[in-house]
Short mmCIF file of C-alpha atoms and ligand atoms in Angstrom, two decimals:
data_model
loop_
_atom_site.label_atom_id
_atom_site.label_comp_id
_atom_site.label_asym_id
_atom_site.label_seq_id
_atom_site.Cartn_x
_atom_site.Cartn_y
_atom_site.Cartn_z
CA UNK A 12 -11.97 11.32 0.87
CA UNK A 13 -8.23 11.93 0.96
CA UNK A 14 -7.55 8.70 2.89
CA UNK A 15 -9.33 6.69 0.16
CA UNK A 16 -7.28 8.19 -2.66
CA UNK A 17 -4.00 6.41 -1.93
CA UNK A 18 -5.70 2.99 -1.71
CA UNK A 19 -6.87 3.48 -5.31
CA UNK A 20 -3.31 3.87 -6.59
CA UNK A 21 -1.54 0.82 -8.08
CA UNK A 22 1.39 -0.42 -5.91
CA UNK A 23 4.10 0.57 -8.40
CA UNK A 24 3.01 4.22 -8.08
CA UNK A 25 4.35 6.08 -5.02
CA UNK A 26 3.55 9.64 -4.07
CA UNK A 27 5.83 11.61 -1.76
CA UNK A 28 3.70 14.49 -0.54
CA UNK A 29 5.97 17.42 0.28
CA UNK A 30 5.40 20.78 1.92
CA UNK A 31 4.10 23.71 -0.12
CA UNK A 32 7.55 24.96 -1.07
CA UNK A 33 8.42 21.69 -2.83
CA UNK A 34 6.18 19.97 -5.31
CA UNK A 35 5.17 16.37 -4.68
CA UNK A 36 7.43 13.67 -6.14
CA UNK A 37 5.70 10.86 -8.00
CA UNK A 38 7.62 7.63 -8.49
CA UNK A 39 6.59 4.95 -11.00
CA UNK A 40 8.45 1.68 -10.64
CA UNK A 41 8.95 -0.83 -13.40
CA UNK A 42 11.44 -3.49 -14.50
CA UNK A 43 11.81 -1.41 -17.67
CA UNK A 44 13.21 1.46 -15.57
CA UNK A 45 11.92 3.56 -12.68
CA UNK A 46 10.79 7.10 -13.45
CA UNK A 47 10.19 10.16 -11.30
CA UNK A 48 7.81 13.04 -11.98
CA UNK A 49 8.96 16.39 -10.53
CA UNK A 50 11.95 16.85 -8.25
CA UNK A 51 10.84 19.47 -5.70
CA UNK A 52 12.44 22.72 -4.65
CA UNK A 53 16.19 23.41 -5.01
CA UNK A 54 16.99 23.78 -1.31
CA UNK A 55 15.05 20.59 -0.50
CA UNK A 56 17.00 18.43 -2.95
CA UNK A 57 18.70 16.44 -0.11
CA UNK A 58 15.26 15.33 1.16
CA UNK A 59 14.16 14.51 -2.40
CA UNK A 60 17.21 12.26 -2.78
CA UNK A 61 16.63 10.69 0.65
CA UNK A 62 12.97 9.88 -0.18
CA UNK A 63 13.92 8.51 -3.56
CA UNK A 64 16.59 6.16 -2.17
CA UNK A 65 14.47 5.07 0.83
CA UNK A 66 12.86 1.59 1.04
CA UNK A 67 9.57 3.27 0.02
CA UNK A 68 11.40 4.65 -3.00
CA UNK A 69 13.82 2.74 -5.20
CA UNK A 70 16.46 1.88 -2.57
CA UNK A 71 19.76 1.18 -4.33
CA UNK A 72 18.20 0.68 -7.75
CA UNK A 73 18.82 3.05 -10.66
CA UNK A 74 16.45 5.79 -11.79
CA UNK A 75 16.00 5.77 -15.57
CA UNK A 76 14.25 9.07 -16.22
CA UNK A 77 12.99 12.24 -14.60
CA UNK A 78 10.00 14.10 -16.07
CA UNK A 79 8.62 17.54 -15.16
CA UNK A 80 5.00 18.65 -15.32
CA UNK A 81 6.30 22.19 -15.85
CA UNK A 82 9.47 24.14 -15.25
CA UNK A 83 8.98 26.16 -12.08
CA UNK A 84 11.59 26.07 -9.33
CA UNK A 85 9.42 24.06 -6.93
CA UNK A 86 9.05 21.26 -9.53
CA UNK A 87 12.48 21.17 -11.20
CA UNK A 88 14.67 22.53 -8.38
CA UNK A 89 15.98 19.05 -7.61
CA UNK A 90 16.60 18.09 -11.25
CA UNK A 91 20.34 18.81 -11.16
CA UNK A 92 20.84 16.87 -7.91
CA UNK A 93 18.77 13.87 -9.10
CA UNK A 94 20.56 13.85 -12.45
CA UNK A 95 23.96 14.04 -10.71
CA UNK A 96 23.10 11.12 -8.39
CA UNK A 97 21.47 8.78 -10.94
CA UNK A 98 22.85 9.97 -14.30
CA UNK A 99 19.21 9.80 -15.43
CA UNK A 100 17.70 11.41 -18.52
CA UNK A 101 15.64 14.57 -17.90
CA UNK A 102 12.60 14.96 -20.13
CA UNK A 103 10.59 18.20 -20.29
CA UNK A 104 7.34 19.38 -21.84
CA UNK A 105 8.02 20.48 -25.41
CA UNK A 106 7.15 24.12 -24.73
CA UNK A 107 9.58 24.40 -21.81
CA UNK A 108 12.63 22.84 -23.42
CA UNK A 109 13.88 25.87 -25.42
CA UNK A 110 13.77 28.11 -22.33
CA UNK A 111 15.69 25.57 -20.29
CA UNK A 112 18.16 24.90 -23.09
CA UNK A 113 19.03 28.59 -23.26
CA UNK A 114 18.49 29.01 -19.49
CA UNK A 115 16.71 32.35 -19.76
CA UNK A 116 16.20 33.15 -16.11
CA UNK A 117 13.77 35.99 -16.75
CA UNK A 118 11.55 33.87 -18.96
CA UNK A 119 11.85 30.99 -16.53
CA UNK A 120 10.63 33.33 -13.79
CA UNK A 121 13.77 32.56 -11.87
CA UNK A 122 15.70 35.81 -11.81
CA UNK A 123 12.33 37.55 -11.82
CA UNK A 124 11.10 35.88 -8.65
CA UNK A 125 14.45 35.67 -6.91
CA UNK A 126 14.54 31.90 -7.13
CA UNK A 127 17.53 29.75 -7.78
CA UNK A 128 17.66 26.49 -9.73
CA UNK A 129 20.84 24.55 -10.45
CA UNK A 130 21.27 24.03 -14.14
CA UNK A 131 20.72 20.53 -15.53
CA UNK A 132 20.98 18.72 -18.87
CA UNK A 133 17.86 18.24 -21.02
CA UNK A 134 17.75 14.84 -22.74
CA UNK A 135 14.32 14.79 -24.33
CA UNK A 136 10.90 16.37 -24.71
CA UNK A 137 7.28 15.26 -24.33
CA UNK A 138 4.58 16.50 -26.68
CA UNK A 139 0.89 16.94 -25.91
CA UNK A 140 -1.00 13.90 -27.20
CA UNK A 141 1.96 11.59 -26.72
CA UNK A 142 1.54 8.33 -24.80
CA UNK A 143 4.22 7.56 -22.22
CA UNK A 144 4.89 4.17 -20.63
CA UNK A 145 5.65 4.68 -16.93
CA UNK A 146 5.38 1.99 -14.27
CA UNK A 147 3.96 -0.46 -16.86
CA UNK A 148 1.03 1.92 -17.33
CA UNK A 149 0.07 4.12 -20.26
CA UNK A 150 -0.05 7.85 -19.56
CA UNK A 151 -1.38 10.37 -22.03
CA UNK A 152 0.37 13.76 -21.96
CA UNK A 153 -2.23 16.53 -22.25
CA UNK A 154 -1.54 20.25 -22.65
CA UNK A 155 -2.62 22.12 -19.51
CA UNK A 156 -1.81 25.81 -20.03
CA UNK A 157 -2.72 28.47 -17.44
CA UNK A 158 -0.45 28.51 -14.38
CA UNK A 159 2.33 27.69 -16.82
CA UNK A 160 1.51 27.99 -20.51
CA UNK A 161 3.64 24.97 -21.50
CA UNK A 162 2.58 22.66 -18.63
CA UNK A 163 1.45 19.09 -19.20
CA UNK A 164 -0.80 16.83 -17.14
CA UNK A 165 -0.69 13.03 -17.37
CA UNK A 166 -3.73 10.77 -17.54
CA UNK A 167 -3.91 7.00 -17.08
CA UNK A 168 -7.30 5.74 -18.36
CA UNK A 169 -6.93 2.25 -16.85
CA UNK A 170 -6.86 3.46 -13.22
CA UNK A 171 -8.43 6.84 -14.07
CA UNK A 172 -5.56 8.73 -12.46
CA UNK A 173 -4.62 12.30 -13.33
CA UNK A 174 -1.22 13.74 -12.44
CA UNK A 175 -2.32 17.37 -12.48
CA UNK A 176 0.79 19.38 -11.58
CA UNK A 177 -0.33 22.90 -10.64
CA UNK A 178 -3.29 22.95 -13.07
CA UNK A 179 -5.64 21.58 -10.39
CA UNK A 180 -5.23 21.18 -6.63
CA UNK A 181 -7.89 20.07 -4.18
CA UNK A 182 -8.37 23.75 -3.29
CA UNK A 183 -7.44 25.92 -6.25
CA UNK A 184 -4.42 25.86 -8.55
CA UNK A 185 -1.06 27.54 -9.06
CA UNK A 186 -0.95 31.32 -9.54
CA UNK A 187 -2.01 32.56 -12.96
CA UNK A 188 -0.55 35.73 -14.45
CA UNK A 189 -2.92 38.73 -14.60
CA UNK A 190 -4.06 39.95 -18.05
CA UNK A 191 -1.51 42.82 -17.98
CA UNK A 192 1.26 40.23 -18.00
CA UNK A 193 -0.37 37.54 -20.16
CA UNK A 194 -3.95 38.04 -21.40
CA UNK A 195 -4.10 34.40 -22.52
CA UNK A 196 -3.30 32.92 -19.11
CA UNK A 197 -6.63 33.05 -17.22
CA UNK A 198 -8.76 31.94 -20.20
CA UNK A 199 -6.28 29.09 -20.70
CA UNK A 200 -6.56 28.10 -17.02
CA UNK A 201 -10.35 27.91 -17.44
CA UNK A 202 -10.07 25.85 -20.63
CA UNK A 203 -7.70 23.46 -18.83
CA UNK A 204 -10.20 22.96 -15.99
CA UNK A 205 -12.92 22.30 -18.58
CA UNK A 206 -10.65 19.80 -20.31
CA UNK A 207 -10.08 17.97 -17.00
CA UNK A 208 -13.86 17.95 -16.38
CA UNK A 209 -14.28 15.99 -19.63
CA UNK A 210 -11.83 13.27 -18.52
CA UNK A 211 -13.07 10.31 -16.48
CA UNK A 212 -10.89 10.85 -13.39
CA UNK A 213 -11.15 8.89 -10.13
CA UNK A 214 -7.96 10.09 -8.41
CA UNK A 215 -6.03 13.33 -8.84
CA UNK A 216 -2.38 13.43 -7.79
CA UNK A 217 -1.79 17.18 -7.55
CA UNK A 218 1.54 18.99 -7.61
CA UNK A 219 0.92 20.04 -4.01
CA UNK A 220 -1.15 18.38 -1.26
CA UNK A 221 -2.53 14.86 -0.82
CA UNK A 222 -4.04 12.87 -3.69
CA UNK A 223 -7.84 13.32 -3.73
CA UNK A 224 -10.93 11.71 -5.20
CA UNK A 225 -13.64 14.38 -5.07
CA UNK A 226 -12.64 15.74 -8.47
CA UNK A 227 -16.00 17.35 -9.25
CA UNK A 228 -15.94 19.47 -6.08
CA UNK A 229 -12.32 20.49 -6.68
CA UNK A 230 -13.12 21.53 -10.27
CA UNK A 231 -16.13 23.54 -9.11
CA UNK A 232 -14.04 25.39 -6.53
CA UNK A 233 -11.38 26.16 -9.13
CA UNK A 234 -13.90 27.27 -11.77
CA UNK A 235 -15.51 29.63 -9.23
CA UNK A 236 -12.11 30.98 -8.34
CA UNK A 237 -11.37 31.56 -12.03
CA UNK A 238 -14.66 33.44 -12.39
CA UNK A 239 -13.71 35.68 -9.46
CA UNK A 240 -10.21 36.31 -10.84
CA UNK A 241 -11.56 37.11 -14.30
CA UNK A 242 -14.08 39.51 -12.79
CA UNK A 243 -11.46 41.29 -10.73
CA UNK A 244 -8.06 41.67 -12.38
CA UNK A 245 -6.68 43.77 -9.53
CA UNK A 246 -7.54 41.04 -7.05
CA UNK A 247 -5.62 38.56 -9.18
CA UNK A 248 -2.59 40.85 -9.45
CA UNK A 249 -2.61 41.24 -5.66
CA UNK A 250 -2.94 37.50 -5.25
CA UNK A 251 0.04 36.82 -7.55
CA UNK A 252 2.22 39.30 -5.66
CA UNK A 253 1.15 37.88 -2.31
CA UNK A 254 1.86 34.31 -3.45
CA UNK A 255 5.31 35.17 -4.77
CA UNK A 256 6.14 37.01 -1.55
CA UNK A 257 4.87 34.08 0.56
CA UNK A 258 7.07 31.77 -1.48
CA UNK A 259 10.10 34.01 -0.90
CA UNK A 260 9.33 34.19 2.81
CA UNK A 261 9.02 30.41 3.09
CA UNK A 262 12.24 30.04 1.17
CA UNK A 263 14.24 32.55 3.17
CA UNK A 264 12.42 31.63 6.39
CA UNK A 265 11.58 35.28 6.94
CA UNK A 266 12.77 38.64 5.69
CA UNK A 267 13.39 41.39 8.23
CA UNK A 268 10.45 43.77 8.09
CA UNK A 269 12.79 46.73 7.57
CA UNK A 270 14.29 44.99 4.51
CA UNK A 271 10.92 44.25 2.95
CA UNK A 272 10.39 47.47 0.93
CA UNK A 273 13.89 47.13 -0.54
CA UNK A 274 13.34 43.47 -1.30
CA UNK A 275 10.00 44.10 -3.07
CA UNK A 276 11.56 46.88 -5.09
CA UNK A 277 14.47 44.76 -6.20
CA UNK A 278 12.51 41.59 -6.99
ZN1 ZN B 9 4.20 24.10 -7.88
#
């Protein structure tokens, strides 16, 4: 199914599938100005810039705007570098903008999770329900709380494409805070999956992994996973910790085993 998915995408839409540390980068080309959705992880910004300026990207042409599905370090880590290179406007989901404007690292889960993001300038916001014109196509911004309570997904009804960020992957979705941290998060993740199920989607471009077409199966897997997490809060808490540690290990390419207890304590 995954090989079919890319052939269903219009030619002005390019997807750079990255590794799991960086989010995918989605490029929409248009004579009215090229736009990029998500900029990947901070440390991988050189590769993000190289992909963007490649012949498969925009070459020497300017980038007009950069949008983020949500403001985690693997999606906005390259924002500062992309903005520095192209002097492009950065546009964020409405709910994320105040945190970024004041750069509250704890609230951004940056200091909290020992992740670094270079600061960038915010030039605009997107609201749920708004229609955006990217790559000569209309995209509806839809609220997709759960993994990130202010996240947006983007839906194009003409080609039935959903840019899902970390709200839906082919196998699961981004970590969701346990009820002790945010009691609204898991129910919101479920409601977001149910919202996606009501859309007529042919291709999902997820925040991580290849674009896919078997949307029904992916939704079923994620709904089952949500059931399991809701039934077992401890399991979810363990999963969140494990995921954050995995992320740190990928980032630092390994932490000496002897340093691990100290590291966990500190972070
Ligand atoms: Zn992500």
